[in-house]
mmCIF file of C-alpha atoms and ligand atoms in Angstrom:
data_model
loop_
_atom_site.group_PDB
_atom_site.id
_atom_site.type_symbol
_atom_site.label_atom_id
_atom_site.label_comp_id
_atom_site.label_asym_id
_atom_site.label_seq_id
_atom_site.Cartn_x
_atom_site.Cartn_y
_atom_site.Cartn_z
ATOM 1 C CA MET A 165 20.456 52.277 -64.385
ATOM 2 C CA VAL A 166 17.668 49.800 -63.745
ATOM 3 C CA SER A 167 14.563 51.572 -62.470
ATOM 4 C CA ILE A 168 12.847 50.321 -59.317
ATOM 5 C CA LYS A 169 9.065 50.448 -59.322
ATOM 6 C CA ASN A 170 6.997 51.402 -56.294
ATOM 7 C CA GLU A 171 3.575 49.940 -55.492
ATOM 8 C CA LYS A 172 1.796 52.643 -57.493
ATOM 9 C CA ASP A 173 3.955 51.946 -60.545
ATOM 10 C CA ILE A 174 3.332 48.203 -60.197
ATOM 11 C CA GLU A 175 -0.408 48.852 -60.077
ATOM 12 C CA CYS A 176 -0.045 50.619 -63.467
ATOM 13 C CA LEU A 177 1.977 47.687 -64.827
ATOM 14 C CA ARG A 178 -0.795 45.303 -63.728
ATOM 15 C CA LYS A 179 -3.356 47.399 -65.594
ATOM 16 C CA ALA A 180 -1.255 47.300 -68.783
ATOM 17 C CA GLY A 181 -0.541 43.608 -68.275
ATOM 18 C CA LYS A 182 -4.215 42.729 -68.006
ATOM 19 C CA ILE A 183 -4.939 44.352 -71.380
ATOM 20 C CA VAL A 184 -2.014 42.449 -72.928
ATOM 21 C CA VAL A 185 -3.414 39.136 -71.647
ATOM 22 C CA ASP A 186 -6.928 40.038 -72.823
ATOM 23 C CA ALA A 187 -5.529 40.756 -76.300
ATOM 24 C CA LEU A 188 -3.617 37.460 -76.390
ATOM 25 C CA ASN A 189 -6.756 35.574 -75.374
ATOM 26 C CA LEU A 190 -8.780 37.296 -78.083
ATOM 27 C CA VAL A 191 -6.185 36.415 -80.718
ATOM 28 C CA ARG A 192 -6.039 32.824 -79.460
ATOM 29 C CA ASP A 193 -9.817 32.562 -79.957
ATOM 30 C CA ASN A 194 -9.450 33.711 -83.565
ATOM 31 C CA ILE A 195 -6.451 31.648 -84.657
ATOM 32 C CA ARG A 196 -7.443 28.994 -87.193
ATOM 33 C CA PRO A 197 -6.374 27.865 -90.655
ATOM 34 C CA GLY A 198 -7.496 30.408 -93.261
ATOM 35 C CA VAL A 199 -7.361 33.541 -91.117
ATOM 36 C CA ASP A 200 -5.018 36.285 -92.303
ATOM 37 C CA THR A 201 -2.707 37.987 -89.844
ATOM 38 C CA LEU A 202 -4.040 41.506 -90.490
ATOM 39 C CA THR A 203 -7.463 40.365 -89.251
ATOM 40 C CA LEU A 204 -5.883 39.195 -85.986
ATOM 41 C CA ASP A 205 -4.014 42.489 -85.727
ATOM 42 C CA MET A 206 -7.153 44.584 -86.189
ATOM 43 C CA LYS A 207 -9.074 42.619 -83.566
ATOM 44 C CA ALA A 208 -6.266 43.155 -81.051
ATOM 45 C CA GLU A 209 -5.997 46.840 -81.922
ATOM 46 C CA LYS A 210 -9.719 47.351 -81.304
ATOM 47 C CA LEU A 211 -9.584 45.579 -77.937
ATOM 48 C CA ILE A 212 -6.593 47.674 -76.874
ATOM 49 C CA ALA A 213 -8.291 50.932 -77.936
ATOM 50 C CA ASP A 214 -11.564 49.911 -76.253
ATOM 51 C CA SER A 215 -9.557 49.317 -73.063
ATOM 52 C CA GLY A 216 -8.282 52.899 -73.129
ATOM 53 C CA ALA A 217 -4.739 51.843 -74.039
ATOM 54 C CA ARG A 218 -2.677 52.191 -77.160
ATOM 55 C CA PRO A 219 -0.524 49.661 -79.000
ATOM 56 C CA ALA A 220 3.131 49.911 -78.023
ATOM 57 C CA PHE A 221 4.673 48.515 -81.203
ATOM 58 C CA LYS A 222 2.669 50.448 -83.791
ATOM 59 C CA GLY A 223 4.812 53.325 -85.015
ATOM 60 C CA TYR A 224 7.866 52.011 -83.134
ATOM 61 C CA THR A 225 11.055 53.211 -84.793
ATOM 62 C CA VAL A 226 14.552 51.806 -84.804
ATOM 63 C CA PRO A 227 17.520 53.930 -85.884
ATOM 64 C CA GLY A 228 18.514 53.000 -89.429
ATOM 65 C CA VAL A 229 15.182 51.362 -90.300
ATOM 66 C CA PRO A 230 13.230 53.732 -92.597
ATOM 67 C CA LYS A 231 9.717 52.449 -91.895
ATOM 68 C CA PRO A 232 8.131 52.501 -88.409
ATOM 69 C CA PHE A 233 6.613 49.172 -87.338
ATOM 70 C CA PRO A 234 3.124 49.196 -88.910
ATOM 71 C CA GLY A 235 1.283 46.627 -86.781
ATOM 72 C CA THR A 236 -0.292 46.407 -83.339
ATOM 73 C CA LEU A 237 0.988 42.847 -83.027
ATOM 74 C CA CYS A 238 4.212 41.234 -84.101
ATOM 75 C CA ILE A 239 3.038 38.038 -85.827
ATOM 76 C CA SER A 240 5.824 35.607 -86.675
ATOM 77 C CA ILE A 241 5.072 32.323 -88.423
ATOM 78 C CA ASN A 242 7.230 29.148 -88.451
ATOM 79 C CA ASP A 243 10.797 30.229 -89.380
ATOM 80 C CA GLU A 244 10.020 33.837 -88.447
ATOM 81 C CA VAL A 245 11.446 34.486 -84.987
ATOM 82 C CA VAL A 246 10.113 37.925 -84.028
ATOM 83 C CA HIS A 247 8.837 41.221 -85.486
ATOM 84 C CA GLY A 248 6.725 39.714 -88.293
ATOM 85 C CA ILE A 249 4.431 42.308 -89.895
ATOM 86 C CA PRO A 250 0.665 41.600 -89.964
ATOM 87 C CA SER A 251 -0.694 41.427 -93.506
ATOM 88 C CA GLU A 252 -3.858 40.378 -95.304
ATOM 89 C CA ASP A 253 -1.583 38.365 -97.600
ATOM 90 C CA ARG A 254 -0.312 36.204 -94.747
ATOM 91 C CA VAL A 255 -2.849 33.459 -94.190
ATOM 92 C CA LEU A 256 -2.403 30.893 -91.417
ATOM 93 C CA GLU A 257 -2.311 27.271 -92.506
ATOM 94 C CA GLU A 258 -2.995 24.044 -90.674
ATOM 95 C CA GLY A 259 0.227 22.938 -88.978
ATOM 96 C CA ASP A 260 1.787 26.420 -88.647
ATOM 97 C CA ILE A 261 3.142 27.789 -85.404
ATOM 98 C CA VAL A 262 2.515 31.492 -84.911
ATOM 99 C CA SER A 263 4.125 33.789 -82.357
ATOM 100 C CA ILE A 264 1.892 36.649 -81.259
ATOM 101 C CA ASP A 265 3.692 39.465 -79.433
ATOM 102 C CA VAL A 266 1.553 42.175 -77.802
ATOM 103 C CA GLY A 267 2.673 45.441 -76.223
ATOM 104 C CA VAL A 268 0.429 48.187 -74.851
ATOM 105 C CA ARG A 269 0.794 51.513 -73.082
ATOM 106 C CA ILE A 270 -1.683 52.935 -70.600
ATOM 107 C CA ASP A 271 -1.344 55.604 -67.888
ATOM 108 C CA GLY A 272 2.301 56.033 -68.856
ATOM 109 C CA PHE A 273 3.280 52.370 -68.377
ATOM 110 C CA TYR A 274 3.895 49.479 -70.743
ATOM 111 C CA GLY A 275 3.007 45.790 -70.728
ATOM 112 C CA ASP A 276 4.540 43.180 -73.058
ATOM 113 C CA ALA A 277 3.971 39.457 -73.584
ATOM 114 C CA ALA A 278 4.111 36.836 -76.316
ATOM 115 C CA TYR A 279 2.799 33.341 -76.950
ATOM 116 C CA THR A 280 3.433 30.905 -79.799
ATOM 117 C CA PHE A 281 0.193 29.199 -80.798
ATOM 118 C CA PRO A 282 -0.291 26.032 -82.845
ATOM 119 C CA VAL A 283 -2.596 26.398 -85.853
ATOM 120 C CA GLY A 284 -4.789 23.322 -85.902
ATOM 121 C CA ARG A 285 -2.825 20.087 -85.607
ATOM 122 C CA ILE A 286 0.963 20.532 -85.638
ATOM 123 C CA SER A 287 3.846 18.092 -86.032
ATOM 124 C CA PRO A 288 5.396 16.399 -82.969
ATOM 125 C CA GLU A 289 8.609 18.346 -83.697
ATOM 126 C CA ARG A 290 6.784 21.660 -83.513
ATOM 127 C CA GLU A 291 4.879 20.486 -80.431
ATOM 128 C CA ALA A 292 8.220 19.730 -78.757
ATOM 129 C CA LEU A 293 9.693 23.116 -79.725
ATOM 130 C CA LEU A 294 6.746 24.958 -78.176
ATOM 131 C CA LYS A 295 6.940 22.859 -75.022
ATOM 132 C CA VAL A 296 10.682 23.382 -74.511
ATOM 133 C CA THR A 297 10.505 27.139 -75.214
ATOM 134 C CA ARG A 298 7.656 27.549 -72.767
ATOM 135 C CA GLU A 299 9.582 25.531 -70.173
ATOM 136 C CA CYS A 300 12.587 27.828 -70.748
ATOM 137 C CA LEU A 301 10.431 30.817 -69.846
ATOM 138 C CA GLU A 302 8.985 29.173 -66.744
ATOM 139 C CA ARG A 303 12.458 28.133 -65.574
ATOM 140 C CA ALA A 304 13.809 31.641 -66.117
ATOM 141 C CA ILE A 305 10.921 33.119 -64.127
ATOM 142 C CA SER A 306 11.411 30.616 -61.317
ATOM 143 C CA VAL A 307 15.008 31.796 -60.750
ATOM 144 C CA ALA A 308 14.206 35.526 -61.142
ATOM 145 C CA ARG A 309 14.232 36.312 -57.448
ATOM 146 C CA GLU A 310 15.726 39.061 -55.308
ATOM 147 C CA GLY A 311 19.465 38.401 -54.998
ATOM 148 C CA ALA A 312 19.736 36.249 -58.132
ATOM 149 C CA THR A 313 21.624 37.613 -61.144
ATOM 150 C CA LEU A 314 20.820 38.114 -64.812
ATOM 151 C CA GLY A 315 23.363 35.366 -65.536
ATOM 152 C CA ASP A 316 21.225 32.989 -63.479
ATOM 153 C CA VAL A 317 18.166 33.901 -65.572
ATOM 154 C CA GLY A 318 19.953 33.478 -68.903
ATOM 155 C CA HIS A 319 21.531 30.238 -67.745
ATOM 156 C CA ALA A 320 18.097 28.857 -66.836
ATOM 157 C CA VAL A 321 17.077 29.235 -70.496
ATOM 158 C CA GLU A 322 20.335 28.119 -72.087
ATOM 159 C CA SER A 323 20.833 25.084 -69.852
ATOM 160 C CA TRP A 324 17.343 23.824 -70.692
ATOM 161 C CA ALA A 325 17.329 24.428 -74.454
ATOM 162 C CA ALA A 326 20.911 23.662 -75.510
ATOM 163 C CA PRO A 327 21.235 20.102 -74.100
ATOM 164 C CA ARG A 328 17.984 19.242 -75.903
ATOM 165 C CA GLY A 329 19.568 20.211 -79.201
ATOM 166 C CA TYR A 330 17.857 23.567 -79.671
ATOM 167 C CA GLY A 331 19.467 26.814 -80.762
ATOM 168 C CA ILE A 332 19.144 30.012 -78.746
ATOM 169 C CA VAL A 333 18.541 33.355 -80.447
ATOM 170 C CA ARG A 334 21.444 35.405 -79.137
ATOM 171 C CA ASN A 335 21.002 38.665 -81.084
ATOM 172 C CA TYR A 336 17.726 39.532 -79.364
ATOM 173 C CA ALA A 337 17.002 39.649 -75.657
ATOM 174 C CA GLY A 338 14.405 40.392 -73.037
ATOM 175 C CA HIS A 339 14.409 43.779 -71.364
ATOM 176 C CA GLY A 340 13.390 45.925 -68.445
ATOM 177 C CA ILE A 341 9.973 47.538 -68.895
ATOM 178 C CA GLY A 342 8.021 50.303 -67.197
ATOM 179 C CA ARG A 343 7.632 53.903 -68.322
ATOM 180 C CA ASN A 344 9.525 52.744 -71.421
ATOM 181 C CA LEU A 345 8.844 49.686 -73.546
ATOM 182 C CA HIS A 346 12.521 48.796 -73.503
ATOM 183 C CA GLU A 347 14.553 49.743 -70.439
ATOM 184 C CA ALA A 348 17.731 48.475 -68.844
ATOM 185 C CA PRO A 349 18.688 45.764 -68.293
ATOM 186 C CA GLN A 350 18.949 43.618 -71.397
ATOM 187 C CA ILE A 351 18.059 40.043 -70.507
ATOM 188 C CA PRO A 352 19.933 37.579 -72.738
ATOM 189 C CA ASN A 353 18.683 34.012 -73.068
ATOM 190 C CA PHE A 354 22.101 32.681 -72.136
ATOM 191 C CA GLY A 355 24.483 33.391 -69.283
ATOM 192 C CA VAL A 356 26.843 32.262 -66.589
ATOM 193 C CA PRO A 357 25.361 31.706 -63.114
ATOM 194 C CA GLY A 358 26.319 34.462 -60.679
ATOM 195 C CA ARG A 359 27.332 36.895 -63.429
ATOM 196 C CA GLY A 360 25.615 40.107 -64.413
ATOM 197 C CA ILE A 361 23.622 42.535 -62.319
ATOM 198 C CA THR A 362 21.825 41.410 -59.175
ATOM 199 C CA LEU A 363 18.028 41.444 -59.243
ATOM 200 C CA LYS A 364 16.360 43.739 -56.750
ATOM 201 C CA LYS A 365 12.840 44.057 -55.444
ATOM 202 C CA GLY A 366 10.775 46.356 -57.684
ATOM 203 C CA MET A 367 12.584 45.604 -60.958
ATOM 204 C CA SER A 368 10.113 44.893 -63.780
ATOM 205 C CA LEU A 369 11.379 42.612 -66.519
ATOM 206 C CA ALA A 370 10.084 41.191 -69.794
ATOM 207 C CA ILE A 371 11.680 37.751 -70.114
ATOM 208 C CA GLU A 372 11.383 36.243 -73.587
ATOM 209 C CA PRO A 373 13.201 33.108 -74.692
ATOM 210 C CA MET A 374 13.450 32.745 -78.490
ATOM 211 C CA ILE A 375 14.419 29.186 -79.368
ATOM 212 C CA MET A 376 14.961 27.479 -82.722
ATOM 213 C CA THR A 377 15.348 23.955 -83.983
ATOM 214 C CA GLY A 378 18.306 24.740 -86.248
ATOM 215 C CA LYS A 379 21.613 26.568 -86.237
ATOM 216 C CA GLU A 380 22.006 29.666 -84.083
ATOM 217 C CA GLU A 381 21.859 32.233 -86.819
ATOM 218 C CA VAL A 382 19.152 34.719 -87.760
ATOM 219 C CA ARG A 383 18.719 37.318 -90.483
ATOM 220 C CA THR A 384 16.329 40.172 -91.198
ATOM 221 C CA LEU A 385 14.065 40.159 -94.264
ATOM 222 C CA LYS A 386 13.933 42.944 -96.851
ATOM 223 C CA ASP A 387 11.019 44.528 -94.984
ATOM 224 C CA ARG A 388 13.736 45.418 -92.413
ATOM 225 C CA TRP A 389 11.633 44.100 -89.517
ATOM 226 C CA THR A 390 10.942 40.385 -89.805
ATOM 227 C CA VAL A 391 13.670 38.307 -88.161
ATOM 228 C CA VAL A 392 13.919 34.756 -89.519
ATOM 229 C CA THR A 393 16.148 31.779 -88.821
ATOM 230 C CA ALA A 394 19.000 31.767 -91.354
ATOM 231 C CA ASP A 395 18.524 28.086 -92.175
ATOM 232 C CA GLY A 396 14.731 28.165 -92.411
ATOM 233 C CA SER A 397 14.279 26.077 -89.267
ATOM 234 C CA ASP A 398 11.373 26.720 -86.910
ATOM 235 C CA ALA A 399 11.443 29.210 -84.065
ATOM 236 C CA ALA A 400 9.253 29.774 -81.025
ATOM 237 C CA HIS A 401 8.910 32.703 -78.643
ATOM 238 C CA PHE A 402 7.192 33.031 -75.265
ATOM 239 C CA GLU A 403 7.294 36.152 -73.102
ATOM 240 C CA LYS A 404 5.971 37.352 -69.769
ATOM 241 C CA THR A 405 6.424 40.584 -67.864
ATOM 242 C CA ILE A 406 7.283 40.015 -64.191
ATOM 243 C CA VAL A 407 8.139 42.091 -61.127
ATOM 244 C CA ILE A 408 10.857 41.012 -58.698
ATOM 245 C CA THR A 409 9.482 40.775 -55.149
ATOM 246 C CA GLY A 410 10.865 39.607 -51.812
ATOM 247 C CA ASN A 411 9.479 36.197 -52.703
ATOM 248 C CA ASP A 412 8.342 34.500 -55.950
ATOM 249 C CA PRO A 413 8.207 37.025 -58.813
ATOM 250 C CA GLU A 414 4.816 38.533 -59.554
ATOM 251 C CA VAL A 415 3.709 37.691 -63.091
ATOM 252 C CA ILE A 416 2.210 40.857 -64.581
ATOM 253 C CA THR A 417 1.006 39.154 -67.800
ATOM 254 C CA PRO A 418 -0.236 35.798 -66.479
ATOM 255 C CA TRP A 419 -1.348 34.067 -69.683
ATOM 256 C CA GLU A 420 -1.866 30.313 -69.462
HETATM 257 MG MG1 LIG B 707 9.451 42.223 -75.225
#
């Protein structure tokens, strides 16, 4: 069952979404060569606490994984796709690309968004990967309208990335969001137009293309959280939470 949010619920989502965007902006301001990822995590955690919210990922458990996720942010560098663990031993270097994923909970509702930032000057190849992944997200959002289907949304991502030679992460997907961080439906980054459930007004969705330069295969590191590309190629990840309306979707986490 996909939950439908009323105006009061959407107001709560907006409140959570604003804190998510504030946290992303704060991290953006602190990204530079030489900074370690735990420092970024602690800055975001403080902002979230000062806003009256709590981090959504910290303490998150997955059946079969012994250790809860320890960070406020998922920080994934270069070949890391998602769920990288912040650490004082991970220091950003000039030329890296770093995905920052933020989730918060406030007043019983969640917000979730991600952005892949360049660290200093990056290669043209990495520049192109970021651009295409971001375009995938914007295209997916542009088709996420009342009456469209999840297949339309996935197809918008796949049909933009694949012809340009990029791989799509197929094992991980976007998701519904609201009173739970992850709700139905799953939102794959591939699909057949017209297939899948039909989008209805009041659905709130976290759409998050994960795109890589290499082969479409990922694996999980020994820490049991960090997902990396199997061939060591680069990956990028952009995410926004939206609400389906009678018109253009409302972007709940409007980072730019
Ligand atoms: Mg998400």
